[in-house]
Short mmCIF file of C-alpha atoms in Angstrom, two decimals:
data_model
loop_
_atom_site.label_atom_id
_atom_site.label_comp_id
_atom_site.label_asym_id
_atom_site.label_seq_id
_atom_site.Cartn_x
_atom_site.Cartn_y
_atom_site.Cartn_z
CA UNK A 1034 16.83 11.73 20.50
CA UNK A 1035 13.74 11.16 18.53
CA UNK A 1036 12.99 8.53 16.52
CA UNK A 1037 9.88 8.64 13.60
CA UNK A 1038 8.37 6.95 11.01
CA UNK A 1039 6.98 8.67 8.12
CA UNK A 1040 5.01 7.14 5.49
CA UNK A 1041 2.43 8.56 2.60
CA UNK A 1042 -0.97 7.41 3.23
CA UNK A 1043 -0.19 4.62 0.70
CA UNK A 1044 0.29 2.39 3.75
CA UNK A 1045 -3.59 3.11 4.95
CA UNK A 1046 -2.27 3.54 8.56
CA UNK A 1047 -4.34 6.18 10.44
CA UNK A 1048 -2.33 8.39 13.14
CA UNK A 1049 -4.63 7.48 15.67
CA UNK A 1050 -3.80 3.49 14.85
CA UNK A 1051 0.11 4.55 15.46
CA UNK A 1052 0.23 3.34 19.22
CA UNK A 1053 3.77 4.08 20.49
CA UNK A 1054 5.54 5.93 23.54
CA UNK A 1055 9.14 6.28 21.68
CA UNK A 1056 8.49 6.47 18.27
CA UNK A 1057 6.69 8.84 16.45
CA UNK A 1058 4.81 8.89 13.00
CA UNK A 1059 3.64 11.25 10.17
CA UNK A 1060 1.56 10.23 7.07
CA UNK A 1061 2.06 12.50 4.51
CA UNK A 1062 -1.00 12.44 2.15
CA UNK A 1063 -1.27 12.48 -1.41
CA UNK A 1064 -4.49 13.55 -3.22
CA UNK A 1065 -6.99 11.63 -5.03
CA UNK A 1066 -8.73 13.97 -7.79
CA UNK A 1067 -12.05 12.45 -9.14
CA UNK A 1068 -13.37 15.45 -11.71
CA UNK A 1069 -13.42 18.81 -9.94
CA UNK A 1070 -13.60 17.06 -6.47
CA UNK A 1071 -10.78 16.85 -4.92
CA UNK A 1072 -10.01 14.50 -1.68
CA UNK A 1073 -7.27 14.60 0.96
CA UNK A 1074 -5.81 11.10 1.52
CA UNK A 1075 -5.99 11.50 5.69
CA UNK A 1076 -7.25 10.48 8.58
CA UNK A 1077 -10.54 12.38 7.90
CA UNK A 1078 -11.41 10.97 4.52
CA UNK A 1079 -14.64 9.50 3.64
CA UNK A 1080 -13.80 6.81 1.84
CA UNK A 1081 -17.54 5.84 0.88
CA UNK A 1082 -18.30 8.87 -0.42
CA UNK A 1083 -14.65 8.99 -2.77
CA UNK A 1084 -16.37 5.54 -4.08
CA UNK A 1085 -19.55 7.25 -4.98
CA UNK A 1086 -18.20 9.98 -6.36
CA UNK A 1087 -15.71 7.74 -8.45
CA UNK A 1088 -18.83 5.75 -9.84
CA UNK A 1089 -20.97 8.69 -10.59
CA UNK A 1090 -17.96 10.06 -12.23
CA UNK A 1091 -17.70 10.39 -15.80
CA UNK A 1092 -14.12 10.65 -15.89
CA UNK A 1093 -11.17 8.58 -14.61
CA UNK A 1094 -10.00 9.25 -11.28
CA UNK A 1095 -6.13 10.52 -10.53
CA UNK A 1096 -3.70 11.16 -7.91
CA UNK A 1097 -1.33 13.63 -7.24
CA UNK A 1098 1.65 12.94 -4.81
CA UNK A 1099 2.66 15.33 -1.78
CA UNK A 1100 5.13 18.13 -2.54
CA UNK A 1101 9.12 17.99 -1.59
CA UNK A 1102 8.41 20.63 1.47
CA UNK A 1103 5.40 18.34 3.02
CA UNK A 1104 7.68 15.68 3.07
CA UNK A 1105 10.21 18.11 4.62
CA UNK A 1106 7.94 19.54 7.08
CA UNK A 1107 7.24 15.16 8.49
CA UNK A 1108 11.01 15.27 8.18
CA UNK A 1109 11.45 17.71 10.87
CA UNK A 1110 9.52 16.26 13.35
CA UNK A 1111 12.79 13.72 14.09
CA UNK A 1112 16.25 12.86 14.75
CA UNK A 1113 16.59 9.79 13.12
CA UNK A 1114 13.68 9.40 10.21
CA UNK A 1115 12.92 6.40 8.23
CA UNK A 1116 10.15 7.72 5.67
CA UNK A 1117 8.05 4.51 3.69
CA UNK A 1118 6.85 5.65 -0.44
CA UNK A 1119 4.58 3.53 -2.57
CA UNK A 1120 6.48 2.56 -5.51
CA UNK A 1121 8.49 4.71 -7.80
CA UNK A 1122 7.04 2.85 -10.83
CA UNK A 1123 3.12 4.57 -10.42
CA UNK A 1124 4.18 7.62 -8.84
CA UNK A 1125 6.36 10.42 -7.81
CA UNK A 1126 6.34 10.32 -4.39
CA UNK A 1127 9.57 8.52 -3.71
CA UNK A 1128 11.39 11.69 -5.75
CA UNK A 1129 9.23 14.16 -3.79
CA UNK A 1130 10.65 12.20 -0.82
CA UNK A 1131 14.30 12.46 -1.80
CA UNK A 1132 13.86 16.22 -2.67
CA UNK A 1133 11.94 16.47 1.00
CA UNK A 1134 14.87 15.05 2.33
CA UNK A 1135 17.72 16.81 0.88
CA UNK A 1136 15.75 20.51 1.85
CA UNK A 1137 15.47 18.88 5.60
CA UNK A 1138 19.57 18.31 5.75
CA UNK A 1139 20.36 21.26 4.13
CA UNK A 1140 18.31 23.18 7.78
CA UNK A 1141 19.32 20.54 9.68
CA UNK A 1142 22.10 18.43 8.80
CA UNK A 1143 22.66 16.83 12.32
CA UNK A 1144 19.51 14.67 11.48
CA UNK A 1145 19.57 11.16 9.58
CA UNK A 1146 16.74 10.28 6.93
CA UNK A 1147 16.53 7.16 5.49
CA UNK A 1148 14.04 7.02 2.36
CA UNK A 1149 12.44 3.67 1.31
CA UNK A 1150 11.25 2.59 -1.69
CA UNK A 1151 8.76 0.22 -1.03
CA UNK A 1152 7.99 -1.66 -4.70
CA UNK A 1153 4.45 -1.49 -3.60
CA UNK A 1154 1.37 -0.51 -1.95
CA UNK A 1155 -1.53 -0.25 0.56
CA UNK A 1156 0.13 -3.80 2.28
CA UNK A 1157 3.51 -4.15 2.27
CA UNK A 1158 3.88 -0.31 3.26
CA UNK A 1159 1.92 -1.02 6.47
CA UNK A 1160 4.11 -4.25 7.40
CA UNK A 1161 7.06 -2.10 6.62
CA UNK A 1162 6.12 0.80 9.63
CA UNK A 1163 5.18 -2.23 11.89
CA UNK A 1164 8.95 -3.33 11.95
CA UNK A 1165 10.69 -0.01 11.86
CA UNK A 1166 8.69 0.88 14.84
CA UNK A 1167 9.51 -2.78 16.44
CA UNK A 1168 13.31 -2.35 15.59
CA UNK A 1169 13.25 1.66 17.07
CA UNK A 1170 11.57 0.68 20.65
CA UNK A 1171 14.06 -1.53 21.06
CA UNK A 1172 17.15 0.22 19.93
CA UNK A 1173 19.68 2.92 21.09
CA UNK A 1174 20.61 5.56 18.58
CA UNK A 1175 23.68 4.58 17.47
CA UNK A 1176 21.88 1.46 15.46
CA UNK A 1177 19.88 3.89 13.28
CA UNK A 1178 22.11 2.54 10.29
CA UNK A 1179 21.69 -1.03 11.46
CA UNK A 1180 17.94 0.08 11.47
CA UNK A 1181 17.95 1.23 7.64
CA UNK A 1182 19.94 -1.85 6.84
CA UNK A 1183 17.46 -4.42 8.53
CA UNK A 1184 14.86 -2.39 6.51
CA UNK A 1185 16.00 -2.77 2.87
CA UNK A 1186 16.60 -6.61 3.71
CA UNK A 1187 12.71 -6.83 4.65
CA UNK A 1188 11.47 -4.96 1.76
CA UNK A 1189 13.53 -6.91 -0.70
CA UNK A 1190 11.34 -9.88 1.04
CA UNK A 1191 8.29 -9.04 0.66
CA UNK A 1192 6.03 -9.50 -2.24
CA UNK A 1193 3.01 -8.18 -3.21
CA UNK A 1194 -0.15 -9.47 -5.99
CA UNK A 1195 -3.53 -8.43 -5.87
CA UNK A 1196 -7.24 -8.86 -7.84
CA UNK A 1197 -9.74 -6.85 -9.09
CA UNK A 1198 -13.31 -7.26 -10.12
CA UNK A 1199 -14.03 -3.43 -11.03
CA UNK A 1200 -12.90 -2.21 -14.24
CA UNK A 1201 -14.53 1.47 -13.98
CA UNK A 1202 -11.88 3.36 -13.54
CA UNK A 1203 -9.46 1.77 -16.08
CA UNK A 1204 -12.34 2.28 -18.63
CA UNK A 1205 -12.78 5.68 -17.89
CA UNK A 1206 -9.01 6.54 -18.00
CA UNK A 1207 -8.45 4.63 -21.19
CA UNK A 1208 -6.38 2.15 -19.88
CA UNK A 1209 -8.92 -0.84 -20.97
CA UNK A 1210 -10.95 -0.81 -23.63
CA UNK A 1211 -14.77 -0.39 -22.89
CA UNK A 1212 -15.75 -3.14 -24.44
CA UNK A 1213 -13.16 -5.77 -22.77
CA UNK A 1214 -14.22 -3.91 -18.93
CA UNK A 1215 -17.58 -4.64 -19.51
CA UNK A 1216 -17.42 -8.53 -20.71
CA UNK A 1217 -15.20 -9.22 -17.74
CA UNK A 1218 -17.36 -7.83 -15.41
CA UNK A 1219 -20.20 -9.39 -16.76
CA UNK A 1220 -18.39 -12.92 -16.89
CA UNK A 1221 -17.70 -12.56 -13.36
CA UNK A 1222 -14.22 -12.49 -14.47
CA UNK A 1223 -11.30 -11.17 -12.25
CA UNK A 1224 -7.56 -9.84 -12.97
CA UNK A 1225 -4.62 -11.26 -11.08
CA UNK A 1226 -1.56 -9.04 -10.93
CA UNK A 1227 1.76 -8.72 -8.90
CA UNK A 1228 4.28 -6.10 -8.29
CA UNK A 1229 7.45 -7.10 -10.11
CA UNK A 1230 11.19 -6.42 -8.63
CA UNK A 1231 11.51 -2.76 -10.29
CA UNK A 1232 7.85 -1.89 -9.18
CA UNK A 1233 5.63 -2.03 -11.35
CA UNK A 1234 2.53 -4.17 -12.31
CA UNK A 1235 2.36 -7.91 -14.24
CA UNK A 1236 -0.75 -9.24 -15.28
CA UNK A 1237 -0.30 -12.89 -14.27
CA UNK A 1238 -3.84 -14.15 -15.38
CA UNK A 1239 -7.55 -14.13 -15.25
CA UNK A 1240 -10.17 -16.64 -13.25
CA UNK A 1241 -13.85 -16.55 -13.21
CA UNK A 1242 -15.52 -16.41 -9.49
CA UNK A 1243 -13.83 -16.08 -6.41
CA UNK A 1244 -12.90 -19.31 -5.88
CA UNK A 1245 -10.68 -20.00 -8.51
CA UNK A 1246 -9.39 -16.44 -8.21
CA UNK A 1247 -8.60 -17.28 -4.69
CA UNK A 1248 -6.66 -20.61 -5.24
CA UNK A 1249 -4.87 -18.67 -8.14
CA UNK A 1250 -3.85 -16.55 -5.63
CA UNK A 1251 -2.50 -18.94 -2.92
CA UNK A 1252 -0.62 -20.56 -6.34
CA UNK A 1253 1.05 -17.53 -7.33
CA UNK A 1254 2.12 -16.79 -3.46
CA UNK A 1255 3.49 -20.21 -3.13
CA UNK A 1256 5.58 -20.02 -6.25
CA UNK A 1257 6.53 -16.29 -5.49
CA UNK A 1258 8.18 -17.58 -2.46
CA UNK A 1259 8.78 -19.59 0.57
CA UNK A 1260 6.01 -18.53 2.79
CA UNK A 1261 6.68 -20.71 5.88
CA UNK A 1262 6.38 -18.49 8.95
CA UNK A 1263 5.33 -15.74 6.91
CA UNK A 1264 3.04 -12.54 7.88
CA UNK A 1265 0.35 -11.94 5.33
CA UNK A 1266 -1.33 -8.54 5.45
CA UNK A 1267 -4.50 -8.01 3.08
CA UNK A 1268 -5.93 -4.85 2.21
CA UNK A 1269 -9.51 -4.92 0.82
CA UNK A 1270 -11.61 -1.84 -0.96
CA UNK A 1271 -15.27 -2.31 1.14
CA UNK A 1272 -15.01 -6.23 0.70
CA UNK A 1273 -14.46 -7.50 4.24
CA UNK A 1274 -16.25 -10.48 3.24
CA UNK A 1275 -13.91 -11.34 0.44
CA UNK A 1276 -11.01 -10.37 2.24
CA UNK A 1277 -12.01 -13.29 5.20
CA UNK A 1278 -12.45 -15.88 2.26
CA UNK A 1279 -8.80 -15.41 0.57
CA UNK A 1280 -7.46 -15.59 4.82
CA UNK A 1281 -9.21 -18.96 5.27
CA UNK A 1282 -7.68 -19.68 1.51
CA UNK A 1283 -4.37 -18.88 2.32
CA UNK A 1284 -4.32 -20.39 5.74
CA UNK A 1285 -5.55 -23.52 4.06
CA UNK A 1286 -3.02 -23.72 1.38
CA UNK A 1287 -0.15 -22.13 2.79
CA UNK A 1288 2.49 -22.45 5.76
CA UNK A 1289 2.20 -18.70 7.08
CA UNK A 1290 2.36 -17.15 10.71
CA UNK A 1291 -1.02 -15.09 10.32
CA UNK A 1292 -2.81 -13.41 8.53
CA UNK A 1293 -3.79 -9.86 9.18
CA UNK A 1294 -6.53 -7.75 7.55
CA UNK A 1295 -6.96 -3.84 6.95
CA UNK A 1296 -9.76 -1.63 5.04
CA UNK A 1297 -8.00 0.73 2.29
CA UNK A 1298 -7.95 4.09 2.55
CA UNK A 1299 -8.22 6.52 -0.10
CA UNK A 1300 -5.35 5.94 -2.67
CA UNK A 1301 -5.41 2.08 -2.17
CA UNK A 1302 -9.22 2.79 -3.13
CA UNK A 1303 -8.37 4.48 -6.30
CA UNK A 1304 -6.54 1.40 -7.33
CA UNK A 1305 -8.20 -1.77 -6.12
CA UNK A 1306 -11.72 -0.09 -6.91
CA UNK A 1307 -14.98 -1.34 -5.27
CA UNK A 1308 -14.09 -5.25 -4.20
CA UNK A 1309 -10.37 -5.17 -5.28
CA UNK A 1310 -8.28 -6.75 -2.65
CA UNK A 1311 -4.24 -6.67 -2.37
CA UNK A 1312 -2.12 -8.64 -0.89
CA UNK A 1313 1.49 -8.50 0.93
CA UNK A 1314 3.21 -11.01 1.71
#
């Protein structure tokens, strides 16, 4: 019996940081497409040189999610799968999941696939794989369904909000006007957001500098929810240097465990842009 984890490379999780003797994992990568370049969200990405390209860029930068039969393909590679997408509100990749799925049973039916939903990104993916792999280590395989169970109850936990500094590649896609991208950016100004319940993005205000941002922040976690004994996982777009100031913020202000820190990869990239940071919690 063979237990895996599959995930797209929303969660930012390299194979070779997948450390386990009984558990196995796949991420399945979805494509970031900046002009006619085209990069491969995996382990071999250069994620500096997607930012460059990005910036000297005229147009906005896209993705495009995996296909059904790559998701298939991880699928195989199991008994008992849990697979982790980033929301279904900003992509397809749950559905591309779910079609993955149903081609895997209809070759083999004797396996079990459990698709996730995550609400989210970069963050609350990665904390998601880190307790399905706990749960499998330590579990026989008749508690697969006790597995998925514990699962859902976690994600429905979590929470996730975020800030950004870079307005590039909204501009460029015509999601902000030019004009309003360029006066924030010039006021220092940045954009606090969180993922709602059904997965998608609220704007929940604006703070100039990082130190207000980062007090916002803590406020907006603490009225989110209860965060005593918490994990907090922060993903950061080449800001480590932000990224430590919101962890001494948030140990500072709030009650959590710890707080853990990870680089994003190239999706998370696309959508924090240069300095963005997000946050699960």
């Amino acid at each position: 019996m063979v237990y895996h984890v599959v995930s797209d490379s929303s969660c930012d999780l390299l194979h070779s940081e997948f450390v386990s003797e009984s558990v196995g994992f796949t991420s399945v990568p979805l494509h970031v497409c900046v002009g006619e370049h085209e990069f491969v969200d995996n382990d071999a990405l250069d994620v500096s040189e997607l930012l460059r390209v990005m910036k000297e860029e005229k147009a906005g930068a896209s993705s495009a999610c995996p296909s059904p039969t790559d998701y298939a393909s991880a699928f195989s590679k199991g008994d008992k799968t849990v697979c982790f997408t980033i929301s279904s509100g900003v992509s397809g990749s749950f559905n591309a999941a779910m079609q993955g799925r149903a081609l895997a049973l209809e070759e083999h039916p004797e396996k079990e696939i459990c698709v996730i939903d995550t609400r989210s990104t970069a963050s609350v993916p990665l904390m998601l794989i880190r307790r399905a792999k706990e749960l499998m280590e330590h579990a026989a395989a008749s508690q697969f369904g006790a597995i998925c169970e514990e699962l859902q109850r976690y994600r429905s936990s979590l929470r996730t909000c975020f800030t950004l500094e870079n307005f590039d590649n909204l501009i460029k896609s015509g999601r902000m006007k030019p004009l309003v991208g360029t006066l924030l950016q010039r006021l220092g100004t940045h954009v606090i957001a969180e993922a709602v319940e059904a997965g998608t993005i609220r704007v929940a205000g604006k703070e100039r500098g990082e130190k207000r941002t980062f007090r916002a922040m803590t406020a907006l976690m603490a009225r989110s929810k209860n965060c005593a004994g918490a994990t907090v996982e922060i993903a950061h777009c080449n800001n480590p240097s932000g990224a430590e100031q919101i962890k001494e913020q948030i140990l500072n202000d709030l009650p959590v465990k710890e707080v853990l820190l990870h680089a994003c990869r190239g999706l998370n990239s696309l959508y924090a842009m240069e300095k963005g940071i997000i946050i699960g919690y």
